[in-house]
């Protein structure tokens, strides 16, 4: 028993520290006043954010509200079911008509989804993702940070053609590495999304794991825009994220709480409205500043690194085996760089 006491005390201290960091991340995500500050600094940012609200809030969610509040009740009044407009003593006489009403009602609702909501969903998804990138760029610029692609030209020898040639080669190499990183990052995040989706089917602990993984996924999404603009390498950002897992679990929790209890279409509409706000909150956050000095922890000393992306990384590497051997080597080199 005596030998177990230090272990229990250490675990208790780590749990307390993790809870504190989770709360700090949660509070940091809720600092929506940063959005107001950034929108006041940039008119372009204000316009893009307003467009997201207009498309996803007024049009998409508004259409859902009209469907559920007006269209469906109207169809149920015109084409009644067994419980609403017709008494039980008349069911035998109107049995065939009721089946036809039910078929027509469900058919009309499905046509409404087919020709309005699903095209609207695809259109909104594509356009919103384009706007999210613009919002991140405008927010990054509004923070007063330097351009991520800026190169100090003072170190170049204008009189040397070899130096110019080397500079072009380095620039081209950075572009190739950047493209490789983006492709691998996309593959990794999609693999992680499959992991999140699969945990939802687990009995007992499935919902809890799904909530936790979704929190990490949305937190990573929010900070990834800023890290891309800051040209932080994929390996460094993953190391930083997994080393500070408690904080990022808290940061992503408000995102998940906003959508966890809604239907899929409503959840998408709500998240499409809130996501740019959390992106801007992450842009204005200073929580990740130590990553630029190549530190691997931020207030998480003693908690250790949690391999959040281990399964996704393993799956991604398995998928890479489907590519030619030369492509595998290039992708692995880009990941390590």
Coordinates of C-alpha atoms in Angstrom, one line a residue:
X1 CA 0.0 0.0 0.0
X2 CA 2.8 2.4 0.9
X3 CA 4.5 1.9 -2.5
X4 CA 1.2 2.7 -4.3
X5 CA 0.6 6.0 -2.5
X6 CA 3.2 7.9 -4.5
X7 CA 1.7 6.6 -7.8
X8 CA -1.8 7.5 -6.7
X9 CA -0.6 10.9 -5.7
X10 CA 1.2 11.4 -9.0
X11 CA -1.9 10.3 -11.0
X12 CA -4.1 12.6 -8.9
X13 CA -1.7 15.6 -9.6
X14 CA -1.7 14.8 -13.3
X15 CA -5.5 14.5 -13.4
X16 CA -5.8 17.9 -11.6
X17 CA -3.3 19.5 -14.0
X18 CA -5.1 18.0 -17.1
X19 CA -8.4 19.3 -15.8
X20 CA -7.0 22.7 -15.3
X21 CA -5.5 22.8 -18.8
X22 CA -8.8 21.5 -20.3
X23 CA -10.6 24.3 -18.6
X24 CA -8.1 26.8 -19.9
X25 CA -8.6 25.5 -23.4
X26 CA -12.4 25.7 -23.0
X27 CA -12.2 29.3 -21.8
X28 CA -9.7 30.2 -24.5
X29 CA -12.1 28.9 -27.2
X30 CA -15.0 31.0 -25.7
X31 CA -13.0 34.3 -25.9
X32 CA -15.2 35.4 -28.8
X33 CA -14.4 39.0 -28.1
X34 CA -11.3 38.4 -30.3
X35 CA -13.7 37.9 -33.2
X36 CA -15.2 41.4 -32.7
X37 CA -11.7 42.9 -32.4
X38 CA -10.5 41.3 -35.6
X39 CA -13.6 42.1 -37.5
X40 CA -13.3 45.8 -36.5
X41 CA -9.7 45.8 -37.9
X42 CA -10.6 44.2 -41.2
X43 CA -13.6 45.0 -43.4
X44 CA -12.9 42.1 -45.6
X45 CA -13.0 39.8 -42.6
X46 CA -16.3 41.2 -41.5
X47 CA -17.8 40.7 -45.0
X48 CA -16.6 37.1 -45.2
X49 CA -17.9 36.3 -41.7
X50 CA -21.2 37.9 -42.5
X51 CA -21.5 35.9 -45.7
X52 CA -21.0 32.7 -43.7
X53 CA -23.8 33.7 -41.3
X54 CA -26.1 34.6 -44.3
X55 CA -25.5 31.4 -46.2
X56 CA -25.5 28.9 -43.4
X57 CA -27.7 30.6 -40.8
X58 CA -30.4 32.5 -42.7
X59 CA -30.6 30.3 -45.9
X60 CA -29.6 26.8 -44.8
X61 CA -31.0 26.7 -41.2
X62 CA -33.9 28.9 -42.3
X63 CA -34.9 26.4 -44.9
X64 CA -34.8 23.6 -42.3
X65 CA -37.0 25.7 -40.0
X66 CA -39.5 26.4 -42.8
X67 CA -39.5 22.7 -43.7
X68 CA -40.2 21.5 -40.2
X69 CA -42.5 24.3 -39.1
X70 CA -44.5 25.0 -42.3
X71 CA -44.0 22.4 -45.1
X72 CA -44.4 19.2 -43.1
X73 CA -47.3 20.4 -41.0
X74 CA -49.1 21.6 -44.1
X75 CA -48.6 18.3 -45.8
X76 CA -49.8 16.5 -42.8
X77 CA -53.0 18.7 -42.9
X78 CA -53.5 18.1 -46.6
X79 CA -52.5 14.4 -46.5
X80 CA -53.5 13.3 -43.0
X81 CA -52.2 10.2 -41.3
X82 CA -54.1 7.8 -39.2
X83 CA -53.8 9.7 -35.9
X84 CA -54.5 13.2 -37.0
X85 CA -57.5 14.0 -39.1
X86 CA -59.4 10.7 -39.3
X87 CA -61.1 9.0 -36.5
X88 CA -60.4 5.4 -35.6
X89 CA -64.0 4.3 -36.6
X90 CA -63.3 5.4 -40.2
X91 CA -59.9 3.7 -40.6
X92 CA -61.3 0.6 -42.2
X93 CA -63.1 2.6 -44.9
X94 CA -60.2 4.9 -45.6
X95 CA -57.3 2.5 -45.2
X96 CA -56.3 2.6 -48.9
X97 CA -56.5 6.4 -49.1
X98 CA -54.3 6.7 -45.9
X99 CA -51.6 4.6 -47.4
X100 CA -51.7 6.7 -50.5
X101 CA -51.5 9.9 -48.4
X102 CA -48.6 8.6 -46.5
X103 CA -46.8 7.6 -49.6
X104 CA -47.4 11.0 -51.2
X105 CA -46.4 12.9 -48.1
X106 CA -43.1 11.1 -47.6
X107 CA -42.4 11.3 -51.4
X108 CA -42.9 15.1 -51.4
X109 CA -40.7 15.5 -48.4
X110 CA -37.9 13.4 -50.0
X111 CA -38.2 15.5 -53.2
X112 CA -37.7 18.6 -51.1
X113 CA -34.5 17.1 -49.6
X114 CA -33.4 15.8 -53.0
X115 CA -33.8 19.0 -55.0
X116 CA -33.2 21.6 -52.3
X117 CA -31.3 20.5 -49.1
X118 CA -28.8 18.1 -50.6
X119 CA -27.7 20.5 -53.4
X120 CA -27.7 23.3 -50.8
X121 CA -25.6 21.2 -48.5
X122 CA -23.0 20.5 -51.2
X123 CA -23.0 24.1 -52.3
X124 CA -22.6 25.4 -48.8
X125 CA -19.9 22.9 -47.9
X126 CA -17.7 23.9 -50.9
X127 CA -18.3 27.6 -50.6
X128 CA -17.9 27.7 -46.8
X129 CA -14.5 25.9 -47.0
X130 CA -13.3 28.5 -49.5
X131 CA -14.6 31.3 -47.2
X132 CA -13.0 29.7 -44.1
X133 CA -9.6 29.9 -45.8
X134 CA -10.3 33.6 -46.6
X135 CA -11.4 34.3 -43.1
X136 CA -8.2 32.7 -41.6
X137 CA -6.0 34.8 -44.0
X138 CA -7.9 38.1 -43.2
X139 CA -7.8 37.3 -39.5
X140 CA -4.1 36.4 -39.6
X141 CA -3.4 39.7 -41.4
X142 CA -5.6 41.6 -38.9
X143 CA -3.4 40.3 -36.1
X144 CA -0.6 42.4 -37.6
X145 CA 1.6 39.4 -38.2
X146 CA 4.1 39.4 -41.0
X147 CA 3.5 37.5 -44.3
X148 CA 4.3 33.9 -43.8
X149 CA 6.1 33.7 -47.1
X150 CA 8.2 36.7 -46.6
X151 CA 11.9 36.1 -47.3
X152 CA 14.7 38.3 -46.1
X153 CA 16.5 39.4 -49.2
X154 CA 19.3 41.1 -47.4
X155 CA 21.3 37.9 -47.3
X156 CA 21.3 37.4 -51.0
X157 CA 24.2 38.6 -53.2
X158 CA 22.6 40.5 -56.0
X159 CA 25.8 40.2 -58.1
X160 CA 26.0 36.5 -57.9
X161 CA 23.9 34.4 -60.4
X162 CA 24.7 31.3 -58.4
X163 CA 23.1 32.7 -55.3
X164 CA 20.0 33.6 -57.3
X165 CA 19.9 30.1 -58.8
X166 CA 20.2 28.6 -55.3
X167 CA 17.5 30.8 -54.0
X168 CA 15.1 29.7 -56.8
X169 CA 16.0 26.0 -56.0
X170 CA 15.3 26.5 -52.3
X171 CA 12.0 28.3 -53.1
X172 CA 10.9 25.5 -55.5
X173 CA 11.9 22.9 -52.9
X174 CA 9.8 24.6 -50.2
X175 CA 6.8 24.7 -52.6
X176 CA 7.2 20.9 -53.2
X177 CA 7.6 20.2 -49.5
X178 CA 4.6 22.3 -48.7
X179 CA 2.4 20.5 -51.3
X180 CA 3.6 17.1 -50.0
X181 CA 2.8 18.2 -46.4
X182 CA -0.7 19.4 -47.4
X183 CA -1.5 16.1 -49.2
X184 CA -0.3 14.0 -46.2
X185 CA -2.1 16.2 -43.8
X186 CA -5.3 15.8 -45.8
X187 CA -4.8 12.0 -45.8
X188 CA -4.1 12.0 -42.0
X189 CA -7.1 14.1 -41.1
X190 CA -9.5 12.0 -43.2
X191 CA -8.1 8.8 -41.6
X192 CA -8.7 10.4 -38.2
X193 CA -12.2 11.3 -39.2
X194 CA -12.8 7.6 -40.0
X195 CA -11.5 6.8 -36.6
X196 CA -13.9 9.3 -35.0
X197 CA -16.8 7.9 -37.0
X198 CA -16.0 4.3 -36.0
X199 CA -15.9 5.1 -32.3
X200 CA -19.5 6.3 -32.4
X201 CA -20.6 2.6 -32.9
X202 CA -18.8 1.3 -29.8
X203 CA -21.1 0.3 -27.0
X204 CA -21.1 2.1 -23.6
X205 CA -17.9 4.2 -24.2
X206 CA -18.6 5.1 -27.8
X207 CA -20.3 8.5 -27.2
X208 CA -17.6 9.6 -24.7
X209 CA -14.8 8.6 -27.1
X210 CA -16.6 10.2 -30.0
X211 CA -17.0 13.5 -28.1
X212 CA -13.3 13.5 -27.1
X213 CA -12.0 12.7 -30.6
X214 CA -14.3 15.2 -32.2
X215 CA -13.0 17.9 -29.7
X216 CA -9.4 17.2 -30.8
X217 CA -10.4 17.1 -34.5
X218 CA -12.1 20.5 -34.4
X219 CA -9.4 22.0 -32.3
X220 CA -6.8 20.8 -34.8
X221 CA -8.9 22.2 -37.7
X222 CA -9.1 25.6 -36.0
X223 CA -5.4 26.0 -35.3
X224 CA -4.3 24.4 -38.6
X225 CA -5.2 27.5 -40.6
X226 CA -2.9 29.6 -38.5
X227 CA -0.1 27.0 -38.5
X228 CA -0.4 26.8 -42.3
X229 CA -0.1 30.5 -42.7
X230 CA 2.8 30.5 -40.2
X231 CA 4.5 27.7 -42.2
X232 CA 4.8 25.4 -39.3
X233 CA 5.8 22.0 -40.5
X234 CA 3.4 19.1 -40.1
X235 CA 5.7 17.1 -37.8
X236 CA 6.1 20.0 -35.5
X237 CA 2.4 20.9 -35.3
X238 CA 1.5 17.2 -34.6
X239 CA 4.2 17.0 -31.9
X240 CA 2.9 20.2 -30.3
X241 CA -0.7 19.2 -30.5
X242 CA -0.1 15.7 -29.0
X243 CA 2.1 17.2 -26.3
X244 CA -0.6 19.6 -25.3
X245 CA -3.6 17.3 -25.6
X246 CA -5.4 18.5 -22.5
X247 CA -5.6 22.1 -23.6
X248 CA -6.7 21.2 -27.1
X249 CA -9.4 18.8 -25.8
X250 CA -10.8 21.8 -23.9
X251 CA -10.5 24.1 -26.8
X252 CA -12.5 21.8 -29.1
X253 CA -15.2 21.0 -26.6
X254 CA -17.4 24.1 -27.2
X255 CA -17.4 23.3 -30.9
X256 CA -18.7 19.8 -30.2
X257 CA -21.2 20.8 -27.5
X258 CA -22.8 23.1 -30.1
X259 CA -23.6 20.3 -32.5
X260 CA -23.5 17.0 -30.4
X261 CA -27.2 16.8 -29.7
X262 CA -28.7 17.9 -33.0
X263 CA -29.6 16.0 -36.2
X264 CA -26.9 15.8 -38.8
X265 CA -28.2 18.6 -41.1
X266 CA -28.9 20.9 -38.2
X267 CA -25.5 20.1 -36.7
X268 CA -23.8 21.0 -40.0
X269 CA -25.7 24.3 -40.2
X270 CA -24.8 25.3 -36.6
X271 CA -21.2 24.3 -37.0
X272 CA -20.9 26.1 -40.3
X273 CA -21.9 29.3 -38.5
X274 CA -19.7 28.8 -35.4
X275 CA -16.6 27.3 -37.0
X276 CA -15.2 30.6 -38.5
X277 CA -15.6 32.2 -35.0
X278 CA -13.5 29.5 -33.4
X279 CA -11.0 29.8 -36.3
X280 CA -10.6 33.5 -35.5
X281 CA -10.4 32.7 -31.8
X282 CA -7.6 30.3 -32.5
X283 CA -5.9 32.9 -34.7
X284 CA -6.0 35.4 -31.8
X285 CA -4.8 32.9 -29.3
X286 CA -1.2 32.9 -28.0
X287 CA -1.5 29.4 -26.6
X288 CA 0.7 27.9 -29.3
X289 CA 3.4 30.6 -29.4
X290 CA 6.1 28.3 -27.9
X291 CA 5.9 26.0 -31.0
X292 CA 7.9 28.7 -32.9
X293 CA 10.8 28.3 -30.5
X294 CA 10.7 24.5 -31.0
X295 CA 9.4 23.7 -27.6
X296 CA 7.4 20.6 -27.3
X297 CA 5.2 21.5 -24.3
X298 CA 3.1 24.3 -23.2
X299 CA 2.2 24.2 -19.5
X300 CA 1.9 20.5 -19.8
X301 CA 5.1 19.5 -18.2
X302 CA 4.7 16.0 -16.6
X303 CA 1.6 15.0 -18.6
X304 CA 3.5 13.5 -21.4
X305 CA 2.7 13.2 -25.1
X306 CA -0.6 11.4 -26.0
X307 CA -0.4 9.7 -29.4
X308 CA -3.8 11.0 -30.6
X309 CA -3.0 10.5 -34.3
X310 CA -1.2 7.2 -34.0
X311 CA -4.1 5.1 -35.4
X312 CA -4.7 7.7 -38.2
X313 CA -1.0 7.9 -39.0
X314 CA -0.7 4.1 -39.2
X315 CA -3.7 3.9 -41.5
X316 CA -2.3 6.7 -43.6
X317 CA 1.0 4.9 -44.0
X318 CA -0.9 1.7 -45.0
X319 CA -2.7 3.7 -47.6
X320 CA 0.6 5.1 -48.9
X321 CA 1.7 1.5 -49.7
X322 CA -0.9 1.6 -52.5
X323 CA 1.2 4.3 -54.2
X324 CA 4.4 3.6 -56.2
X325 CA 7.5 3.3 -54.1
X326 CA 9.0 6.6 -55.2
X327 CA 5.9 8.4 -54.2
X328 CA 6.0 6.8 -50.8
X329 CA 9.5 8.0 -50.2
X330 CA 8.7 11.6 -51.2
X331 CA 5.6 11.6 -49.0
X332 CA 7.6 10.3 -46.0
X333 CA 10.4 12.8 -46.6
X334 CA 7.8 15.6 -46.7
X335 CA 6.2 14.4 -43.5
X336 CA 9.6 14.4 -41.7
X337 CA 10.5 17.8 -43.0

